[in-house]
Amino acid sequence: MEPESGASTSRNPSQLSWVNLSRNLLLAYQSFGVVYGDLSTSPLYVFTSTFSGKLQDHHDEETIFGTFSLIFWTLTLIPLLKYVFILLSADDNGEGGTFALYSLLCRHAKFNLLPNQQAADEELSSYKYGPSSQAAGSSPLKRFLEKHKRLRTALLIVVLFGACMVIGDGVLTPAISVLASVSGLKVTERKLTDGELVLLACVILVGLFALQHCGTHKVAFMFAPIVIIWLVSIFSVGVYNIIFWNPKIIRAISPYYIIKFFAKTGKEGWNSLGGILLCITGTEAMFADLGHFTASSIRLAFAFVIYPCLVVQYMGQAAFLSKNLNSVDNSFYDSIPEAVFWPVFVIATLAAIVGSQAVITATFSIIKQCHALGCFPRVKVVHTSKHIYGQIYIPEINWILMILTLAITIGFQDTTIIGNAYGLACITVMFVTTFLMTLVAIFVWQKSVLIAVAFLLLFWVIEGVYLSAAFIKVPQGGWVPLVLSFIFMAIMYVWHYGTRRKYSYDLHNKVSLKWLLGLGPSLGIVRVPGIGLIYTELATGIPAIFSHFVTNLPAFHKVLVFVCVKSVPVPYVSPEERFLIGRVCPRPYRMYRCIVRYGYKDIQRDDGDFENHLIQSIAEFIQMEAVGPQLSSSEASSSLDGRMAVISFRNLGSTSSLMVSEHEDIGVDISIPSSRSITLRSLQSVYDDESPQVTRRRVRFQLPDSPGMDPDVREELLDLVQAKEAGVAYIMGHSYVKARKSSSFLKKLVIDIGYSFLRKNCRGPSVALNIPHISLIEVGMIYYV
């Protein structure tokens, strides 16, 4: 038997590498449909947009060759060199995008502006991803940035500005892609008018947005084959055009043609860069969608398929144009041989829809991440796939995007003008990404500042030239992404500012622990059977809302848990590390704290088990505290931070502290004492029966027969089990935030009108946290900030 196991061990590395390669190849195949739809459809409009201005005066072979040379080197330097070889290495636990870079920076340097962060968050396994931050501890640049809050705020604004431009992409990509693909009908025998084309594009767009609720996964299996057929089509047409029209185009790979291009065209050539820039639109998706794939799979797909196909297609189009100078207005469709025109037209339209789908999905993801950073109002997030984590749909945002996309399509009716807007949005995101990548190189990778600055200068010079050309087009449509970004930035700023002021009020009006300890274990009121879950944004301390209860109500629940649901700067928090449990007051008070932690890409799904998980976590904590005295806090020096412990479990099940058994709830058990009346409990069972969308597991907890258990621990666990049987109430503050009378006019405008409007029109916190309505108690409270 021994030699056999030795043989299998020797085969292992090659087997592993083969499994790894096959997995990456499969992911590379899938990435075509999700990541590359937008980038691969850019040949539809690049040449048309480039020659739309005064460059038409330079219609000759040399200018066409120079244009192709610019496209070739742009594709080589930005997507291939910057993204594929450098940026894909800067992932955050496998996630990409501007938020991943910002999250890495927040963890390796104290740039974070999320208010309720704790030292315990740094113990998360995903928090420690990347190189150790110890070596960079003494960096003067790092200390300087950490010291000045305004610089950290400026960094967040830069990140949010990049996010707003991605949202702008979500509006512009469907408009330009679909409009460009249907423009092929202009060259058919029955030439359609511009109005008819716009109407057709609008019908396709409405259908595209209407299908979003199904989720990408429902049609994802179709997406990769569509893009692959499209890539084969454009590659074949490109090869045909090179051979048939002008094989000399291969020479234009030389950068010498770029020098000749600018020497000849001058300012007009520089203006045309706004069109050439469109050949790299959709590049950011390679990095942003990294979470669904692996860096290796995206590199394989781009380097071996996307890059060669695009280069050959642009080369073929240039070869065709060099001999057909008048076809520049519809160069892509004119360059297609008549025999294959209709198949290519159909696949182009489908590919445009696929490209749009990927950007819309990315927009949903960005909005979700902005909310996790406390920079966007609460919206309804629907998880659309059981198998692909992170695929979400946000109904409100979907319909807003649809209205904006239709408005732009009907308003402009021209791919060149939409292209001006689109190019500006894309290059701005790349500019922001380059800046964040430089900071990551310094603070996370701990590279020399000189190397990081060299990277910054190289790509900022290239992107700066394109950005300057795109800014010239602001009057001709380039203003659209700027206006959209300004609107979304205003919403984000108002929400972030209002949320921070409200948190600050909570922080400065915490209930004194001495006052609470002075009331004694009964808190000066009757403690009735049941559990009260008091929701607060404070990770430490007791919120002011609690003093309202104690002073105004004659009775309160026997077991109290202060629940704080918060975001941490990591993409995902594993279920084993989600709950952080601690004690707020000495043992007789039966008061606990539970902090529920989510990453910026985590989705809070209501599986109906939150209450049960919480009870089991508290029971585990009580048991751990008895075993490990280092956790217990003495009655005299009980701190508000309460020495918290991570309670790890995956599934609900019996443990050493509690036995779990599922049961059917038949009627109302009158024998169990409860803080609720029998009528209310009957209503609860009716409500549960009428709300089938969330099946809350009815679980009964029992104490195990363990004679060795400490009597105090046993008594506390018994109180917890009985309180659970009696019923759970969710207590939240229904807050009204107002600016102080002494506040400036601008602050009153932001808080009393802006923030108040957003709070009234976004999802309520109880809905966002999946709290059962019948168990909810809301307490009105006015915040003067």
Tab-separated table of C-alpha atoms in Angstrom, residues 277-640:
chain	number	residue	atom	x	y	z
A	277	LEU	CA	-10.281	56.811	-26.413
A	278	LEU	CA	-13.483	54.809	-27.042
A	279	CYS	CA	-11.386	51.768	-28.044
A	280	ILE	CA	-10.627	51.171	-24.319
A	281	THR	CA	-14.102	51.794	-22.884
A	282	GLY	CA	-15.115	48.832	-20.773
A	283	THR	CA	-11.522	48.170	-19.666
A	284	GLU	CA	-12.377	49.016	-16.039
A	285	ALA	CA	-14.794	46.037	-16.038
A	286	MET	CA	-11.757	43.704	-16.120
A	287	PHE	CA	-10.771	44.966	-12.693
A	288	ALA	CA	-14.230	45.735	-11.277
A	289	ASP	CA	-15.620	42.234	-12.048
A	290	LEU	CA	-12.556	40.431	-10.686
A	291	GLY	CA	-14.594	39.044	-7.765
A	292	HIS	CA	-16.585	36.683	-10.022
A	293	PHE	CA	-13.447	35.250	-11.648
A	294	THR	CA	-9.697	34.996	-10.993
A	295	ALA	CA	-6.892	37.287	-12.125
A	296	SER	CA	-5.386	34.400	-14.159
A	297	SER	CA	-8.650	33.710	-16.025
A	298	ILE	CA	-9.129	37.385	-16.945
A	299	ARG	CA	-5.474	37.639	-18.061
A	300	LEU	CA	-5.825	34.496	-20.219
A	301	ALA	CA	-9.025	35.728	-21.858
A	302	PHE	CA	-7.650	39.196	-22.625
A	303	ALA	CA	-4.108	38.353	-23.715
A	304	PHE	CA	-4.952	35.341	-25.911
A	305	VAL	CA	-8.399	36.168	-27.298
A	306	ILE	CA	-9.712	39.713	-26.762
A	307	TYR	CA	-6.508	41.629	-27.527
A	308	PRO	CA	-5.625	39.801	-30.818
A	309	CYS	CA	-9.255	39.914	-32.043
A	310	LEU	CA	-9.602	43.648	-31.383
A	311	VAL	CA	-6.211	44.513	-32.922
A	312	VAL	CA	-6.999	42.507	-36.077
A	313	GLN	CA	-10.503	44.040	-36.332
A	314	TYR	CA	-9.208	47.635	-36.011
A	315	MET	CA	-6.430	46.829	-38.482
A	316	GLY	CA	-8.961	45.417	-40.974
A	317	GLN	CA	-11.269	48.429	-40.571
A	318	ALA	CA	-8.300	50.776	-41.140
A	319	ALA	CA	-7.254	48.777	-44.242
A	320	PHE	CA	-10.816	49.104	-45.617
A	321	LEU	CA	-10.989	52.861	-44.840
A	322	SER	CA	-7.591	53.540	-46.444
A	323	LYS	CA	-9.149	52.503	-49.789
A	324	ASN	CA	-12.745	53.675	-49.068
A	325	LEU	CA	-12.308	57.125	-47.527
A	326	ASN	CA	-15.975	58.103	-47.876
A	327	SER	CA	-17.231	55.206	-45.737
A	328	VAL	CA	-16.013	56.722	-42.453
A	329	ASP	CA	-19.537	57.654	-41.238
A	330	ASN	CA	-20.491	53.989	-40.924
A	331	SER	CA	-17.108	52.328	-41.227
A	332	PHE	CA	-17.839	49.111	-39.307
A	333	TYR	CA	-20.926	48.014	-41.251
A	334	ASP	CA	-19.548	49.246	-44.593
A	335	SER	CA	-16.432	47.109	-44.092
A	336	ILE	CA	-18.465	43.902	-43.705
A	337	PRO	CA	-18.721	41.799	-46.900
A	338	GLU	CA	-22.332	41.733	-48.135
A	339	ALA	CA	-22.598	37.946	-47.866
A	340	VAL	CA	-22.228	37.983	-44.053
A	341	PHE	CA	-23.852	41.383	-43.299
A	342	TRP	CA	-27.085	40.125	-41.652
A	343	PRO	CA	-25.501	37.452	-39.400
A	344	VAL	CA	-22.926	40.033	-38.212
A	345	PHE	CA	-25.669	42.656	-37.666
A	346	VAL	CA	-27.699	40.264	-35.484
A	347	ILE	CA	-24.696	39.168	-33.443
A	348	ALA	CA	-23.569	42.825	-33.076
A	349	THR	CA	-26.946	43.773	-31.587
A	350	LEU	CA	-26.839	40.806	-29.195
A	351	ALA	CA	-23.229	41.604	-28.212
A	352	ALA	CA	-24.217	45.245	-27.524
A	353	ILE	CA	-26.989	44.034	-25.199
A	354	VAL	CA	-24.522	41.726	-23.404
A	355	GLY	CA	-22.049	44.607	-22.982
A	356	SER	CA	-24.774	46.822	-21.559
A	357	GLN	CA	-25.921	44.082	-19.179
A	358	ALA	CA	-22.442	43.794	-17.610
A	359	VAL	CA	-22.200	47.556	-16.957
A	360	ILE	CA	-25.725	47.725	-15.456
A	361	THR	CA	-24.852	44.860	-13.072
A	362	ALA	CA	-21.600	46.670	-12.130
A	363	THR	CA	-23.643	49.830	-11.381
A	364	PHE	CA	-25.851	47.902	-8.933
A	365	SER	CA	-22.721	46.584	-7.234
A	366	ILE	CA	-21.200	50.098	-6.945
A	367	ILE	CA	-24.396	51.490	-5.364
A	368	LYS	CA	-24.391	48.623	-2.842
A	369	GLN	CA	-20.752	49.335	-1.939
A	370	CYS	CA	-21.441	53.083	-1.562
A	371	HIS	CA	-24.225	52.223	0.890
A	372	ALA	CA	-21.843	50.001	2.883
A	373	LEU	CA	-19.482	53.003	3.198
A	374	GLY	CA	-22.365	55.056	4.588
A	375	CYS	CA	-22.496	57.164	1.416
A	376	PHE	CA	-25.792	56.171	-0.193
A	377	PRO	CA	-29.378	55.926	1.098
A	378	ARG	CA	-30.835	52.495	1.889
A	379	VAL	CA	-32.269	50.833	-1.229
A	380	LYS	CA	-33.904	47.477	-1.873
A	381	VAL	CA	-31.230	44.922	-2.797
A	382	VAL	CA	-32.476	41.686	-4.387
A	383	HIS	CA	-30.051	38.773	-4.619
A	384	THR	CA	-30.747	37.227	-8.009
A	385	SER	CA	-28.656	34.056	-7.940
A	386	LYS	CA	-28.362	31.184	-5.482
A	387	HIS	CA	-25.143	30.042	-7.131
A	388	ILE	CA	-23.282	33.250	-8.047
A	389	TYR	CA	-22.706	35.308	-4.913
A	390	GLY	CA	-22.822	39.071	-5.380
A	391	GLN	CA	-25.196	39.173	-8.360
A	392	ILE	CA	-27.788	41.711	-7.263
A	393	TYR	CA	-30.653	43.783	-8.617
A	394	ILE	CA	-31.766	47.169	-7.239
A	395	PRO	CA	-35.244	48.045	-8.613
A	396	GLU	CA	-35.166	51.820	-7.900
A	397	ILE	CA	-31.740	52.267	-9.492
A	398	ASN	CA	-32.722	50.088	-12.466
A	399	TRP	CA	-35.690	52.306	-13.387
A	400	ILE	CA	-33.703	55.531	-12.804
A	401	LEU	CA	-30.974	54.189	-15.142
A	402	MET	CA	-33.610	53.253	-17.740
A	403	ILE	CA	-35.196	56.738	-17.713
A	404	LEU	CA	-31.773	58.442	-17.980
A	405	THR	CA	-30.631	56.082	-20.786
A	406	LEU	CA	-33.823	56.657	-22.802
A	407	ALA	CA	-33.526	60.437	-22.248
A	408	ILE	CA	-29.949	60.411	-23.597
A	409	THR	CA	-30.825	58.157	-26.560
A	410	ILE	CA	-33.837	60.299	-27.570
A	411	GLY	CA	-32.135	63.597	-26.705
A	412	PHE	CA	-28.875	63.075	-28.640
A	413	GLN	CA	-29.799	60.441	-31.269
A	414	ASP	CA	-26.137	60.390	-32.292
A	415	THR	CA	-23.406	57.947	-31.230
A	416	THR	CA	-20.711	60.626	-31.664
A	417	ILE	CA	-22.234	62.983	-29.073
A	418	ILE	CA	-22.977	60.096	-26.673
A	419	GLY	CA	-19.394	58.891	-27.351
A	420	ASN	CA	-18.027	62.250	-26.165
A	421	ALA	CA	-19.857	61.791	-22.857
A	422	TYR	CA	-18.926	58.120	-22.600
A	423	GLY	CA	-15.225	58.700	-23.265
A	424	LEU	CA	-14.992	61.354	-20.531
A	425	ALA	CA	-16.668	59.059	-17.979
A	426	CYS	CA	-14.336	56.125	-18.778
A	427	ILE	CA	-11.058	58.058	-18.786
A	428	THR	CA	-11.965	59.765	-15.485
A	429	VAL	CA	-12.465	56.368	-13.800
A	430	MET	CA	-9.066	55.233	-15.162
A	431	PHE	CA	-7.423	58.442	-13.910
A	432	VAL	CA	-8.820	57.841	-10.390
A	433	THR	CA	-7.776	54.160	-10.498
A	434	THR	CA	-4.173	55.098	-11.424
A	435	PHE	CA	-4.009	57.483	-8.448
A	436	LEU	CA	-5.384	54.873	-5.993
A	437	MET	CA	-3.067	52.217	-7.429
A	438	THR	CA	-0.078	54.501	-6.712
A	439	LEU	CA	-1.146	54.794	-3.057
A	440	VAL	CA	-1.593	50.995	-2.872
A	441	ALA	CA	1.940	50.505	-4.252
A	442	ILE	CA	3.333	52.771	-1.501
A	443	PHE	CA	1.246	51.779	1.537
A	444	VAL	CA	0.182	48.177	0.805
A	445	TRP	CA	2.922	46.742	-1.412
A	446	GLN	CA	5.506	48.981	0.339
A	447	LYS	CA	7.289	49.795	-2.908
A	448	SER	CA	9.686	52.697	-3.214
A	449	VAL	CA	7.985	56.088	-3.603
A	450	LEU	CA	10.103	56.644	-6.748
A	451	ILE	CA	8.735	53.486	-8.431
A	452	ALA	CA	5.156	54.461	-7.477
A	453	VAL	CA	5.613	58.019	-8.767
A	454	ALA	CA	7.129	56.660	-12.024
A	455	PHE	CA	3.993	54.490	-12.464
A	456	LEU	CA	1.769	57.487	-11.686
A	457	LEU	CA	3.567	59.819	-14.122
A	458	LEU	CA	3.716	57.284	-16.969
A	459	PHE	CA	-0.011	56.557	-16.936
A	460	TRP	CA	-1.159	60.026	-15.894
A	461	VAL	CA	0.691	61.505	-18.889
A	462	ILE	CA	-1.007	59.023	-21.269
A	463	GLU	CA	-4.433	59.326	-19.621
A	464	GLY	CA	-3.995	63.083	-19.096
A	465	VAL	CA	-3.639	63.613	-22.855
A	466	TYR	CA	-6.872	61.687	-23.461
A	467	LEU	CA	-8.601	63.438	-20.550
A	468	SER	CA	-7.694	66.877	-21.936
A	469	ALA	CA	-9.058	65.866	-25.366
A	470	ALA	CA	-12.246	64.529	-23.714
A	471	PHE	CA	-12.728	67.769	-21.731
A	472	ILE	CA	-12.715	69.800	-24.958
A	473	LYS	CA	-15.836	67.820	-25.918
A	474	VAL	CA	-17.751	68.993	-22.790
A	475	PRO	CA	-19.996	71.371	-24.815
A	476	GLN	CA	-20.692	68.561	-27.355
A	477	GLY	CA	-22.183	66.042	-24.922
A	478	GLY	CA	-19.226	65.697	-22.517
A	479	TRP	CA	-21.248	67.582	-19.886
A	480	VAL	CA	-23.581	64.596	-19.363
A	481	PRO	CA	-21.317	62.469	-17.082
A	482	LEU	CA	-20.263	65.612	-15.199
A	483	VAL	CA	-23.898	66.550	-14.474
A	484	LEU	CA	-24.799	62.944	-13.540
A	485	SER	CA	-21.721	62.719	-11.275
A	486	PHE	CA	-22.581	66.052	-9.646
A	487	ILE	CA	-26.137	64.847	-8.858
A	488	PHE	CA	-24.997	61.488	-7.446
A	489	MET	CA	-22.105	63.141	-5.541
A	490	ALA	CA	-24.581	65.605	-3.985
A	491	ILE	CA	-26.816	62.702	-2.859
A	492	MET	CA	-23.801	60.824	-1.467
A	493	TYR	CA	-22.398	63.872	0.333
A	494	VAL	CA	-25.744	64.849	1.917
A	495	TRP	CA	-26.388	61.270	3.091
A	496	HIS	CA	-22.828	60.800	4.409
A	497	TYR	CA	-22.845	64.173	6.200
A	498	GLY	CA	-26.296	63.596	7.788
A	499	THR	CA	-25.378	60.055	8.868
A	500	ARG	CA	-22.097	61.246	10.438
A	501	ARG	CA	-23.841	64.088	12.322
A	502	LYS	CA	-26.503	61.677	13.634
A	503	TYR	CA	-23.824	59.194	14.758
A	504	SER	CA	-21.886	62.014	16.421
A	505	TYR	CA	-25.049	63.006	18.357
A	506	ASP	CA	-25.498	59.395	19.519
A	507	LEU	CA	-21.855	59.246	20.570
A	508	HIS	CA	-22.038	62.430	22.674
A	509	ASN	CA	-25.379	61.531	24.310
A	510	LYS	CA	-24.604	58.014	25.503
A	511	VAL	CA	-26.205	56.834	28.741
A	512	SER	CA	-23.817	56.913	31.713
A	513	LEU	CA	-22.916	53.437	32.954
A	514	LYS	CA	-22.723	54.754	36.531
A	515	TRP	CA	-26.364	55.852	36.282
A	516	LEU	CA	-27.341	52.421	34.971
A	517	LEU	CA	-25.396	50.569	37.681
A	518	GLY	CA	-27.040	52.858	40.272
A	519	LEU	CA	-30.487	51.614	39.207
A	520	GLY	CA	-29.575	48.029	40.129
A	521	PRO	CA	-30.268	44.793	38.202
A	522	SER	CA	-34.006	45.563	37.947
A	523	LEU	CA	-33.200	48.997	36.363
A	524	GLY	CA	-35.798	50.462	38.721
A	525	ILE	CA	-38.637	48.924	36.680
A	526	VAL	CA	-40.408	45.575	36.370
A	527	ARG	CA	-38.420	43.084	34.225
A	528	VAL	CA	-40.928	40.907	32.352
A	529	PRO	CA	-40.198	37.620	30.488
A	530	GLY	CA	-38.902	38.080	26.948
A	531	ILE	CA	-35.921	39.364	24.971
A	532	GLY	CA	-35.595	42.971	23.843
A	533	LEU	CA	-33.249	43.542	20.870
A	534	ILE	CA	-32.334	47.236	20.943
A	535	TYR	CA	-30.871	48.333	17.599
A	536	THR	CA	-28.206	51.045	17.702
A	537	GLU	CA	-25.416	52.330	15.473
A	538	LEU	CA	-23.067	52.520	18.462
A	539	ALA	CA	-20.512	49.729	18.701
A	540	THR	CA	-19.723	50.799	22.287
A	541	GLY	CA	-21.834	52.423	24.975
A	542	ILE	CA	-25.577	52.585	25.588
A	543	PRO	CA	-27.682	54.745	23.244
A	544	ALA	CA	-29.780	57.683	24.480
A	545	ILE	CA	-32.923	55.892	23.253
A	546	PHE	CA	-32.530	53.411	26.143
A	547	SER	CA	-32.945	56.116	28.809
A	548	HIS	CA	-36.291	57.051	27.156
A	549	PHE	CA	-37.533	53.544	27.883
A	550	VAL	CA	-36.226	53.255	31.411
A	551	THR	CA	-37.656	56.641	32.444
A	552	ASN	CA	-41.010	56.403	30.612
A	553	LEU	CA	-42.026	52.724	30.669
A	554	PRO	CA	-43.100	50.809	33.784
A	555	ALA	CA	-41.721	47.450	32.525
A	556	PHE	CA	-38.977	46.119	30.298
A	557	HIS	CA	-37.717	42.760	28.995
A	558	LYS	CA	-35.752	40.479	31.289
A	559	VAL	CA	-32.975	39.944	28.717
A	560	LEU	CA	-31.684	42.947	26.780
A	561	VAL	CA	-29.364	42.782	23.770
A	562	PHE	CA	-27.908	45.901	22.146
A	563	VAL	CA	-27.531	44.990	18.475
A	564	CYS	CA	-25.216	46.948	16.185
A	565	VAL	CA	-25.203	46.005	12.491
A	566	LYS	CA	-22.160	47.591	10.855
A	567	SER	CA	-19.895	47.516	7.810
A	568	VAL	CA	-16.174	46.794	7.964
A	569	PRO	CA	-13.614	47.634	5.228
A	570	VAL	CA	-13.332	44.077	3.850
A	571	PRO	CA	-15.313	42.587	0.943
A	572	TYR	CA	-16.769	39.653	2.893
A	573	VAL	CA	-17.027	38.550	6.520
A	574	SER	CA	-17.289	34.772	6.935
A	575	PRO	CA	-20.328	33.509	8.921
A	576	GLU	CA	-17.926	32.105	11.571
A	577	GLU	CA	-16.655	35.627	12.306
A	578	ARG	CA	-19.864	37.605	11.877
A	579	PHE	CA	-21.052	37.772	15.512
A	580	LEU	CA	-19.097	39.628	18.178
A	581	ILE	CA	-20.719	39.077	21.601
A	582	GLY	CA	-20.037	40.872	24.892
A	583	ARG	CA	-21.601	41.852	28.188
A	584	VAL	CA	-22.745	45.411	28.855
A	585	CYS	CA	-23.332	45.263	32.632
A	586	PRO	CA	-22.555	42.723	35.373
A	587	ARG	CA	-24.173	39.273	35.120
A	588	PRO	CA	-27.389	39.919	37.177
A	589	TYR	CA	-28.448	42.660	34.730
A	590	ARG	CA	-28.824	40.168	31.824
A	591	MET	CA	-27.681	42.824	29.347
A	592	TYR	CA	-25.529	41.887	26.346
A	593	ARG	CA	-24.098	43.453	23.217
A	594	CYS	CA	-24.056	41.820	19.789
A	595	ILE	CA	-22.173	43.373	16.897
A	596	VAL	CA	-23.089	41.909	13.509
A	597	ARG	CA	-20.387	42.618	10.940
A	598	TYR	CA	-20.767	42.705	7.161
A	599	GLY	CA	-18.242	43.407	4.405
A	600	TYR	CA	-18.881	45.983	1.656
A	601	LYS	CA	-19.906	43.235	-0.802
A	602	ASP	CA	-21.839	41.116	1.686
A	603	ILE	CA	-25.596	40.879	1.223
A	604	GLN	CA	-27.794	40.880	4.309
A	605	ARG	CA	-30.189	38.074	3.539
A	606	ASP	CA	-33.020	37.173	5.866
A	607	ASP	CA	-32.902	33.419	6.281
A	608	GLY	CA	-35.249	33.603	9.298
A	609	ASP	CA	-32.531	32.313	11.630
A	610	PHE	CA	-31.107	35.558	13.017
A	611	GLU	CA	-32.884	35.278	16.408
A	612	ASN	CA	-31.809	31.646	16.825
A	613	HIS	CA	-28.200	32.361	15.855
A	614	LEU	CA	-28.137	35.286	18.267
A	615	ILE	CA	-29.465	33.221	21.203
A	616	GLN	CA	-26.988	30.439	20.492
A	617	SER	CA	-24.113	32.942	20.243
A	618	ILE	CA	-25.006	34.533	23.584
A	619	ALA	CA	-25.257	31.068	25.191
A	620	GLU	CA	-21.812	30.158	23.791
A	621	PHE	CA	-20.440	33.456	25.125
A	622	ILE	CA	-21.850	32.773	28.622
A	623	GLN	CA	-20.220	29.323	28.587
A	624	MET	CA	-16.887	30.688	27.255
A	625	GLU	CA	-16.881	33.414	29.880
A	626	ALA	CA	-17.249	30.840	32.655
A	627	VAL	CA	-14.428	28.679	31.260
A	628	GLY	CA	-12.032	31.513	30.350
A	629	PRO	CA	-11.853	34.049	33.184
A	630	GLN	CA	-9.967	36.488	30.945
A	631	LEU	CA	-13.258	37.202	29.174
A	632	SER	CA	-15.278	37.925	32.289
A	633	SER	CA	-15.530	41.520	33.402
A	634	SER	CA	-15.645	42.049	37.164
A	635	GLU	CA	-18.644	43.884	38.522
A	636	ALA	CA	-16.525	46.791	39.698
A	637	SER	CA	-14.613	47.459	36.501
A	638	SER	CA	-17.135	46.437	33.880
A	639	SER	CA	-16.164	48.482	30.846
A	640	LEU	CA	-18.657	49.563	28.194
